[in-house]
Coordinates of C-alpha atoms and ligand atoms in Angstrom, one line a residue:
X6 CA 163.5 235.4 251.9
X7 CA 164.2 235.6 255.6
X8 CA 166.3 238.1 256.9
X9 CA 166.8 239.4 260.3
X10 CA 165.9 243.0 260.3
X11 CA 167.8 245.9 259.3
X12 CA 169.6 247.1 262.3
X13 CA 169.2 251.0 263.9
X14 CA 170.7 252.7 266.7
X15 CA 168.3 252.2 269.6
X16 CA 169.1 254.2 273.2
X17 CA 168.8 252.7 276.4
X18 CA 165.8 255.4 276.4
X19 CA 163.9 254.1 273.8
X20 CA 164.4 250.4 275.0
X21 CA 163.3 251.6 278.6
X22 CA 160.1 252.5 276.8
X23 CA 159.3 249.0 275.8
X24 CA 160.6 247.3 279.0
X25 CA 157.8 245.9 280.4
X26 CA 158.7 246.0 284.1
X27 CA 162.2 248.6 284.2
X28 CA 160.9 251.9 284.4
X29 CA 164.4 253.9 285.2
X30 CA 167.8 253.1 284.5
X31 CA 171.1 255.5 284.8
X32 CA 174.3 253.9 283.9
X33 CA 176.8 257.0 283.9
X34 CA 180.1 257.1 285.8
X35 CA 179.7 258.8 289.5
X36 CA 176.0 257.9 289.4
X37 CA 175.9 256.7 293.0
X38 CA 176.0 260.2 293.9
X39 CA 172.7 260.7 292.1
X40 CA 171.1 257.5 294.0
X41 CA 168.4 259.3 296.4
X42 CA 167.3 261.6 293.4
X43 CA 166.7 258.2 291.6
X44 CA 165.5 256.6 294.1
X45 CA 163.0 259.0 294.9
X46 CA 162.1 259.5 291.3
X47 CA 161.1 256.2 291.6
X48 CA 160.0 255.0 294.6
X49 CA 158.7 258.8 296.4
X50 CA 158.1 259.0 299.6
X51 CA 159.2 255.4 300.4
X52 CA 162.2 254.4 302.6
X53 CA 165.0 252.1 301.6
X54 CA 166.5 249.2 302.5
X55 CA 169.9 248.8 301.6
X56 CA 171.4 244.5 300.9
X57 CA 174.6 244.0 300.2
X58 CA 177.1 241.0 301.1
X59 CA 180.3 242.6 302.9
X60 CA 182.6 243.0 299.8
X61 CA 179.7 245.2 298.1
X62 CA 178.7 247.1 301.3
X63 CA 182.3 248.4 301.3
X64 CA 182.6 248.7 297.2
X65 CA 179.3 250.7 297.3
X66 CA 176.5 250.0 299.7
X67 CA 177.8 252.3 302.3
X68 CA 178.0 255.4 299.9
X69 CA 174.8 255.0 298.4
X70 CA 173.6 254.5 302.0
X71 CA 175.0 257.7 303.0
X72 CA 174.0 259.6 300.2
X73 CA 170.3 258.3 300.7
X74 CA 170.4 259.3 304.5
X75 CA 171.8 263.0 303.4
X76 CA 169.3 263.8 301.2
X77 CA 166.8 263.3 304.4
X78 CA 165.0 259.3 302.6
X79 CA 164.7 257.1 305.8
X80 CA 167.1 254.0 305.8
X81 CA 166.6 251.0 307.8
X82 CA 169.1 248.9 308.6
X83 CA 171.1 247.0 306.1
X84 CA 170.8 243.8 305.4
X85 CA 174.0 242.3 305.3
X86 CA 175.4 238.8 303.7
X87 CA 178.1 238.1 306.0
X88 CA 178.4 234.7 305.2
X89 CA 181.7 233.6 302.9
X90 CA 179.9 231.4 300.9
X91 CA 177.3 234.0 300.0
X92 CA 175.6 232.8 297.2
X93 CA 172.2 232.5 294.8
X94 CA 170.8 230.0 296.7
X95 CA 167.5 229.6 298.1
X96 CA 168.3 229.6 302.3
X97 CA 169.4 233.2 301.6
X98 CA 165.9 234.4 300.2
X99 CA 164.4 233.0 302.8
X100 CA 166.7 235.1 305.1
X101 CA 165.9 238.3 303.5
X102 CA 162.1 237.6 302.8
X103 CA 161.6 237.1 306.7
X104 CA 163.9 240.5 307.3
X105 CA 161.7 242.3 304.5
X106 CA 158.9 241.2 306.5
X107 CA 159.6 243.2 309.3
X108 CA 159.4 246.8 307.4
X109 CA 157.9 248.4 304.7
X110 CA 161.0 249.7 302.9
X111 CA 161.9 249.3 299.2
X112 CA 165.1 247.1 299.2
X113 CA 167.9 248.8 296.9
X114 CA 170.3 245.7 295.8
X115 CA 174.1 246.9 296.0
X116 CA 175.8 244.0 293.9
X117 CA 175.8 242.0 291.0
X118 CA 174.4 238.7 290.1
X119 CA 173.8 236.8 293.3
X120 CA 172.7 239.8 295.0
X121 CA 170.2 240.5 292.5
X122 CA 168.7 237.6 292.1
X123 CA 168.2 236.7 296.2
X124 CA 166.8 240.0 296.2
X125 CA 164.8 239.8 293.3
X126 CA 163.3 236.6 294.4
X127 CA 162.6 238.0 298.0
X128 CA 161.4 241.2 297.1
X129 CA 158.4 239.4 294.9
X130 CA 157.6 237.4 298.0
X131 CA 156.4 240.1 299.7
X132 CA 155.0 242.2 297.1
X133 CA 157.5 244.7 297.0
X134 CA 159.1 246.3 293.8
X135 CA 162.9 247.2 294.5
X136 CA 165.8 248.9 292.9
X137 CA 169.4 247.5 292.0
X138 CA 172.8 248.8 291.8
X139 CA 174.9 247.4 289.7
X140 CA 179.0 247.0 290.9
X141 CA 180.3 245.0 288.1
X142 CA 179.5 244.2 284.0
X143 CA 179.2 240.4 284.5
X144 CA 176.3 239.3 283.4
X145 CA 173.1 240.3 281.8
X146 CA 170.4 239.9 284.6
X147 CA 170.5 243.1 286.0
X148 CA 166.9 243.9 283.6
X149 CA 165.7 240.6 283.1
X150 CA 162.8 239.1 284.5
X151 CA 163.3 235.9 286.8
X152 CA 165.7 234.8 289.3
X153 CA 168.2 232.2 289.2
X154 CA 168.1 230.5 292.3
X155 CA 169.8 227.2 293.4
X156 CA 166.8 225.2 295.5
X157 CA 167.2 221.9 296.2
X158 CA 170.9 221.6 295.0
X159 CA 169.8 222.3 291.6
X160 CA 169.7 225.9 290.1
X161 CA 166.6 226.6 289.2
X162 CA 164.8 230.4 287.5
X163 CA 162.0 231.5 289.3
X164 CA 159.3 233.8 288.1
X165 CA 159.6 237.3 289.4
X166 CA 159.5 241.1 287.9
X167 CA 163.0 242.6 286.9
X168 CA 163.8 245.7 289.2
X169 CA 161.5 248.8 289.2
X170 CA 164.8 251.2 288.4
X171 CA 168.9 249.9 287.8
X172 CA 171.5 252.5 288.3
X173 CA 175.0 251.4 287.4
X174 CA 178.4 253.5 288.2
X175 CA 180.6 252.8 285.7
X176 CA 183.6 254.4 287.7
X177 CA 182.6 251.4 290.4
X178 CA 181.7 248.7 287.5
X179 CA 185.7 249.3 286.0
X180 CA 187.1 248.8 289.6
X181 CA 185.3 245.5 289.8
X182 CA 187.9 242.4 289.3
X183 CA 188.7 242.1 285.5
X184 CA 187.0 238.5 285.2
X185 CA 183.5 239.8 286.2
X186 CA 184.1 242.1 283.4
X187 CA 185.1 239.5 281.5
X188 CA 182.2 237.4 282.5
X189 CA 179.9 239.6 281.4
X190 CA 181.7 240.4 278.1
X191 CA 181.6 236.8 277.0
X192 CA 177.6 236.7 278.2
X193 CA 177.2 239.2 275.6
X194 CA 179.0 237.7 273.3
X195 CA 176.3 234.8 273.5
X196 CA 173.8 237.0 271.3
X197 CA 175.7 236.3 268.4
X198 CA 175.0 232.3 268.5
X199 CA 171.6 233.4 270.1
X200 CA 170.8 235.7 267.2
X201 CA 171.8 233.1 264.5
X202 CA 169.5 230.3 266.6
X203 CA 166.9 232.8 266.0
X204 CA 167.4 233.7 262.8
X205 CA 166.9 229.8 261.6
X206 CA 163.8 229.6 264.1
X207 CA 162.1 232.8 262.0
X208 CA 163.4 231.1 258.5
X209 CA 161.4 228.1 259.3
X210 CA 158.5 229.6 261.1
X211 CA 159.1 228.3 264.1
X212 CA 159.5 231.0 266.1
X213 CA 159.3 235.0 264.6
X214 CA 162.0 237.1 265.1
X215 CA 160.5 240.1 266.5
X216 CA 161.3 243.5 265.6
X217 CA 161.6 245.4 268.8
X218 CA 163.2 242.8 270.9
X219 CA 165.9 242.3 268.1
X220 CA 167.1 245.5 268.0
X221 CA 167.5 246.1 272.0
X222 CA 169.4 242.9 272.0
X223 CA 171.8 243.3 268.8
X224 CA 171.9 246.9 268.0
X225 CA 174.7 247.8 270.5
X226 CA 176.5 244.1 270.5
X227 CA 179.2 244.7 268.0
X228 CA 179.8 248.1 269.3
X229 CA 180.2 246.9 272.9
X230 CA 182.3 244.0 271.7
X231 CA 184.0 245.8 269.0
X232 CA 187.1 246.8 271.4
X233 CA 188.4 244.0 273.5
X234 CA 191.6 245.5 274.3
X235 CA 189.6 248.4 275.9
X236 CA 187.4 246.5 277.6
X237 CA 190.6 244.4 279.7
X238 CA 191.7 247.7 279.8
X239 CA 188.8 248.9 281.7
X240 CA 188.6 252.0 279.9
X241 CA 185.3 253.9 281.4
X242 CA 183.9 254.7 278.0
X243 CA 184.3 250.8 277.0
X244 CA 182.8 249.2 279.7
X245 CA 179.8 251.7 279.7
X246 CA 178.9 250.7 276.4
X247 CA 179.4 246.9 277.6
X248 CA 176.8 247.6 280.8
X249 CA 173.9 249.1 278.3
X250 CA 174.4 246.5 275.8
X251 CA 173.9 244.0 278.4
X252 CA 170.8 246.0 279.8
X253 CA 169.5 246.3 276.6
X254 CA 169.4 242.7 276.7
X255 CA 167.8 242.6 279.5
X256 CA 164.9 245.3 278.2
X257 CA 164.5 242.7 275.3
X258 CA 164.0 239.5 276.9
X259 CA 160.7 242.0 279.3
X260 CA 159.9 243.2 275.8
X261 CA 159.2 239.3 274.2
X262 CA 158.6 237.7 277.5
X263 CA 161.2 235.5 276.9
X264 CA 164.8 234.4 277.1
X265 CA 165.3 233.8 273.2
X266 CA 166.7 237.3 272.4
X267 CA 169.3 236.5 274.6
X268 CA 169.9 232.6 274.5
X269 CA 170.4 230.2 272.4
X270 CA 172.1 227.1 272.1
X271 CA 175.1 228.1 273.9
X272 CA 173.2 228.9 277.1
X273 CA 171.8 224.9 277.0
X274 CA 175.3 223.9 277.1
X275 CA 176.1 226.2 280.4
X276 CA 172.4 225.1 281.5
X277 CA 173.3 221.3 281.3
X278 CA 176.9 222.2 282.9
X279 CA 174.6 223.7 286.0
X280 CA 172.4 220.7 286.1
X281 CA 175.1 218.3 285.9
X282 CA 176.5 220.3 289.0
X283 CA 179.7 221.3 287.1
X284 CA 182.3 222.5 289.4
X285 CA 186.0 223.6 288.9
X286 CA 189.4 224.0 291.1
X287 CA 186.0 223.4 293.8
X288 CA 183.6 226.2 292.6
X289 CA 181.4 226.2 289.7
X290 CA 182.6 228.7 287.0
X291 CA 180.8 231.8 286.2
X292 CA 177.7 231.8 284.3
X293 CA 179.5 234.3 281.4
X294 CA 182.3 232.0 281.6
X295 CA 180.2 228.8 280.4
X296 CA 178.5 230.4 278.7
X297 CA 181.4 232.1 276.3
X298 CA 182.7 229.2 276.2
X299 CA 179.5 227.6 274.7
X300 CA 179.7 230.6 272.3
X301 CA 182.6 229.6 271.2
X302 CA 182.0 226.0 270.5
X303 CA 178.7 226.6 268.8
X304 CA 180.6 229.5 266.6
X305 CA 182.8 227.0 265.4
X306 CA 179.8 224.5 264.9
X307 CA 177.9 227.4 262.9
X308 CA 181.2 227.7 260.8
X309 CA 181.7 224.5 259.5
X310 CA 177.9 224.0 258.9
X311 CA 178.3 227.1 256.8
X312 CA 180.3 225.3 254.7
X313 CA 178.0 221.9 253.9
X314 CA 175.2 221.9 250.6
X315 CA 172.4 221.6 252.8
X316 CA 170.3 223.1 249.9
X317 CA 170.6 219.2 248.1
X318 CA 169.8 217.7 251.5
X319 CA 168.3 214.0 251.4
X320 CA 164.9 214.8 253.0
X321 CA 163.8 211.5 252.7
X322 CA 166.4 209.9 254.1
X323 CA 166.7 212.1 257.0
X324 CA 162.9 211.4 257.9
X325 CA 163.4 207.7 257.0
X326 CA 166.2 207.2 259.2
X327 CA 164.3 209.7 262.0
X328 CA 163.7 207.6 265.1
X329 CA 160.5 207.7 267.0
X330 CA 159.5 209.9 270.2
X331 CA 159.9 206.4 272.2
X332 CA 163.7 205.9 270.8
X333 CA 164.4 208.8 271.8
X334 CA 162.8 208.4 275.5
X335 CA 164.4 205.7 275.8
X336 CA 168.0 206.6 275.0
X337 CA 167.4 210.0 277.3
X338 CA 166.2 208.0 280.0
X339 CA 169.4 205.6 279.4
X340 CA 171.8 208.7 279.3
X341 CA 170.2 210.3 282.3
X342 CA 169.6 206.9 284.0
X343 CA 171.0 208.5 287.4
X344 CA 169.7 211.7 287.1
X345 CA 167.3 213.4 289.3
X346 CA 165.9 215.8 286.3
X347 CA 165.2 213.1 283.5
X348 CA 161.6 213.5 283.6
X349 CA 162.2 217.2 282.8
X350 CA 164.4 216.7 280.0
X351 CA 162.1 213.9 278.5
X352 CA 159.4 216.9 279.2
X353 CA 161.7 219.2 277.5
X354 CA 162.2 217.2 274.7
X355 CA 159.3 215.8 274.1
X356 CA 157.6 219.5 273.6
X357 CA 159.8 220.1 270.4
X358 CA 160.2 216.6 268.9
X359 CA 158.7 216.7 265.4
X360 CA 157.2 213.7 263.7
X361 CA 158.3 212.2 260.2
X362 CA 155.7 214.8 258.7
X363 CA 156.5 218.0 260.2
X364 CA 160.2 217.2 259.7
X365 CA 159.8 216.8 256.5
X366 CA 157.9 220.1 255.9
X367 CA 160.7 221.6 257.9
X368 CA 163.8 220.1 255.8
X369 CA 162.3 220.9 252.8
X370 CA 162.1 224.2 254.1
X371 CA 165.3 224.8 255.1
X372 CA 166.9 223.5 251.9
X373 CA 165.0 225.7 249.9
X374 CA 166.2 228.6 252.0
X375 CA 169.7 227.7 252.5
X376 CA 171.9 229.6 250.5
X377 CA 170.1 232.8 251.1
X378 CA 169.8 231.6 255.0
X379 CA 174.0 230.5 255.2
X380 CA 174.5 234.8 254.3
X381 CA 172.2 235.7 256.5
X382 CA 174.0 233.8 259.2
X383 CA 177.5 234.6 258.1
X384 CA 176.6 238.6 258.7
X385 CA 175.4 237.7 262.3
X386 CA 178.2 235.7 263.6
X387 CA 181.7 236.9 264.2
X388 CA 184.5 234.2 262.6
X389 CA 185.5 231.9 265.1
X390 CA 189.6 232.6 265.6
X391 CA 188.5 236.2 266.0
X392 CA 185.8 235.8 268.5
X393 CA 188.6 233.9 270.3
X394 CA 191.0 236.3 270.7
X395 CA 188.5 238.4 271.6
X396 CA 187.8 236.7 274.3
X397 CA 191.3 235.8 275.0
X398 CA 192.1 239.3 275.4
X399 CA 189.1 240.3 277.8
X400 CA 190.7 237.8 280.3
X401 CA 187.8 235.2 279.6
X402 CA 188.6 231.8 278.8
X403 CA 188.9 230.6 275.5
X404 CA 189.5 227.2 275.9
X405 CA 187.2 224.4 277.7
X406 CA 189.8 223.0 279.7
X407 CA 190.2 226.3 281.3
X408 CA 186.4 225.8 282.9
X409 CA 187.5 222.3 283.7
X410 CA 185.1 220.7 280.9
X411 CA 187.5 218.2 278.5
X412 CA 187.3 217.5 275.4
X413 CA 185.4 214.5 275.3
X414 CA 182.8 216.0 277.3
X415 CA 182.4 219.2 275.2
X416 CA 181.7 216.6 272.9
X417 CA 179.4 214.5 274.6
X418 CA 177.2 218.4 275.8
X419 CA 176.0 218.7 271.9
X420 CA 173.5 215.4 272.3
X421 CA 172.6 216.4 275.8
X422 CA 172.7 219.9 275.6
X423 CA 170.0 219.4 272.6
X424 CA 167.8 217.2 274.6
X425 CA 167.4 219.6 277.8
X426 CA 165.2 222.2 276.4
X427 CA 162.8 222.7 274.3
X428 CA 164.1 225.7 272.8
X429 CA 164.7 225.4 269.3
X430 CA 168.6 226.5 267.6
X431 CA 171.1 224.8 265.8
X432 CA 171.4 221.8 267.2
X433 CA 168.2 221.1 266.0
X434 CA 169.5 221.7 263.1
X435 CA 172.2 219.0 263.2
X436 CA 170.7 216.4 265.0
X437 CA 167.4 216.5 262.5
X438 CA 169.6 216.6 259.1
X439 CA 171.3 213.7 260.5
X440 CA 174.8 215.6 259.6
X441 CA 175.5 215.8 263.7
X442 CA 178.1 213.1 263.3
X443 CA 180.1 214.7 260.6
X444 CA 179.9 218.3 262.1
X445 CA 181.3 216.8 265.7
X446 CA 184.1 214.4 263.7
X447 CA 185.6 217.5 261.8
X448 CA 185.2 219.8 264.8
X449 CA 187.3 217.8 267.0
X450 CA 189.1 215.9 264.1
X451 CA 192.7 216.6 263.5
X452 CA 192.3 220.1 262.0
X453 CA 189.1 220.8 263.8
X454 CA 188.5 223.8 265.7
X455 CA 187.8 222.3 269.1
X456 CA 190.6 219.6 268.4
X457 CA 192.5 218.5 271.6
Ligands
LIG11 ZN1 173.5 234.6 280.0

């Protein structure tokens, strides 16, 4: 019978241990006064670099600088972001690989996600390992390998090694605005969907859940979302717990060499939000924010598909009715007709489509293990109202309209969310027991969940 495994306690220690490319991490709160003892822990007898925009030169940047030139490590000058409209995008790696390029010295990120990706990116370039310091809880990519990096108008994850060593004050992390906090809060949150997509990949032996990288990523998650109130709050204790859960996430997607520990189905939907170039009130809304939205939505799916007999599924009429690889080309190529990526999502899809055979195989499967499969599910997911006013009461939207995406469009995400990536998860699930139709009609039916 397939069951995720047991979960134990893990510290951020032990997961450091199986991090592949992290070797030091101190979240604790005042821990910017121990930089130069970690940085020279890590990096001896190397000088530093300090990057930084201007808002986290001033939050931080300038006292770890200071505290890195008292204890006698050479500084060079700081590279600063000036530019309003810093962001994750490709010019500004360029701009700090050509600046790395002048010295030798180990760049020490001050900031959170757009910082440490540009400087992430750059420091690969030029073969250099680097340090990051964390100033707020809002995402999950402080540890993990690869940069997110918009090139070419389109965001896009580039291969490169997570930071050497990630220090995180959480007296500076709680000062940061309460939606970064938030942001990061509903990332987390995704590990529940994530976890359930995963669970269903291991029960049909498509994809093993493995041991190590499930317990970095879902040991600490209920704990760290277990009190929302204290999180908004931004009571120290709280949002420490929140900043190693989401570096233990981090730890476990350098552990399995992939994302899966940490995304599922509800990062497709804020993947094909970035693709489709998704902007609100003129900016595009935070990556935890799409994302915990997602959660949400796929929560609610996962609840109502709780709910059906899938163990007397039709398999034969599923696989009769299944269309071909070309159908679905061609409806993709339809749907994406003005798109610049279809030939990546035809890629993408085409990677996991499974003929009449192995569906088969796989709905006969999944029948036989439903019932024991629907518990195991049911003790990974959190009920939808109450992951809502969880996230309601973090400060994160709960709503889709409140990240500018409407109804009818949530609606229309589930096909092309599916089709993006070859990642297997629930929607999988629905689209290949043909019950996607009756899952989205009661969802945002009447009484539906994600009604208007
Ligand atoms: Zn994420």
């Amino acid at each position: 019978m397939p069951r995720p495994p047991k979960l134990e306690k893990i510290s951020s220690a032990e997961a450091l241990e199986s991090a592949r490319e992290t070797r030091g991490l101190l979240v604790a709160p005042g821990a910017l006064q121990n930089a130069a003892e970690f940085f020279r822990k890590y990096f001896p007898n190397q000088s530093a670099a300090i990057v930084a925009d201007t808002k986290t030169f001033d939050i931080a940047g300038r006292t770890v600088l200071q505290v890195l030139q008292k204890s006698g490590i050479p500084c060079v000058q700081p590279h600063i972001f000036t530019d309003p409209k810093f962001y994750a995008a490709y010019n500004f790696v360029e701009e700090l690989e050509s600046k790395l390029k002048s010295h030798n010295a180990i760049p020490v990120a001050v900031g959170s996600g757009s910082i440490n990706d540009v400087t992430k990116l750059a420091s690969h370039r030029v073969n250099r390992t680097y340090m990051a310091v964390g100033t707020a809880a809002s995402m999950d990519g402080y540890t993990a390998s690869g940069a997110s990096i918009t090139y070419n108008d389109s965001k896009q994850t580039f291969g490169c090694p997570a930071p050497l060593a990630v220090l995180a004050d959480t007296e500076i992390l709680r000062r940061a605005p309460r939606e970064m906090t938030a942001s990061g809060y509903a990332d987390l949150s995704a590990k529940l969907t994530a976890g359930a997509d995963w669970i269903i990949a291991d029960a049909l032996g498509i994809e093993p859940i493995d041991a190590k990288a499930w317990q970095m990523a879902q040991a600490g998650l209920r704990n760290a979302l277990g009190n929302p109130q204290k999180i908004s709050d931004a009571d120290a204790a709280a949002i420490g717990r929140l900043t190693e859960a989401l570096m233990l996430g981090g730890f476990s997607m350098q552990w399995s060499n992939t994302s899966r520990p940490a995304s599922g189905a509800e990062h497709q939907f804020s993947h094909l939000w970035d693709m489709q170039h998704h902007t609100y009130n003129g900016k595009a809304p935070s990556h935890g924010f799409k994302v915990g939205i997602a959660t949400l939505t796929i929560t609610a799916l996962y609840e109502y598909l709780l709910t059906l007999p899938i163990e007397k599924l039709d398999v034969d009429s599923c696989c009769a009715n299944w269309p071909t690889l070309a159908d679905f080309e061609k409806q993709i190529r339809t749907r994406y007709a003005s798109e610049n990526f279809v030939d990546k999502v035809v890629e993408e899809f085409s990677a996991k489509y499974p003929t009449r055979e192995v569906l088969r195989a796989r709905l006969q499967k999944l029948s036989s293990v439903w019932l024991q499969l629907r518990e195991d599910i049911r003790g990974q997911l959190i009920p939808y109202a109450e992951l809502k006013s969880m996230l309601q009461t973090v400060g994160a939207p709960f709503e889709s309209e409140q990240i500018g995406i409407a109804r009818t469009r949530l609606r229309d995400s589930f096909v092309q969310a599916w089709y993006i990536r070859r990642r297997f998860t629930v929607l999988d699930i629905i689209y290949q027991t043909q019950l996607a139709d009756q899952c989205l009609d009661h969802l945002f039916g009447g009484s539906g969940p994600l009604r208007a």
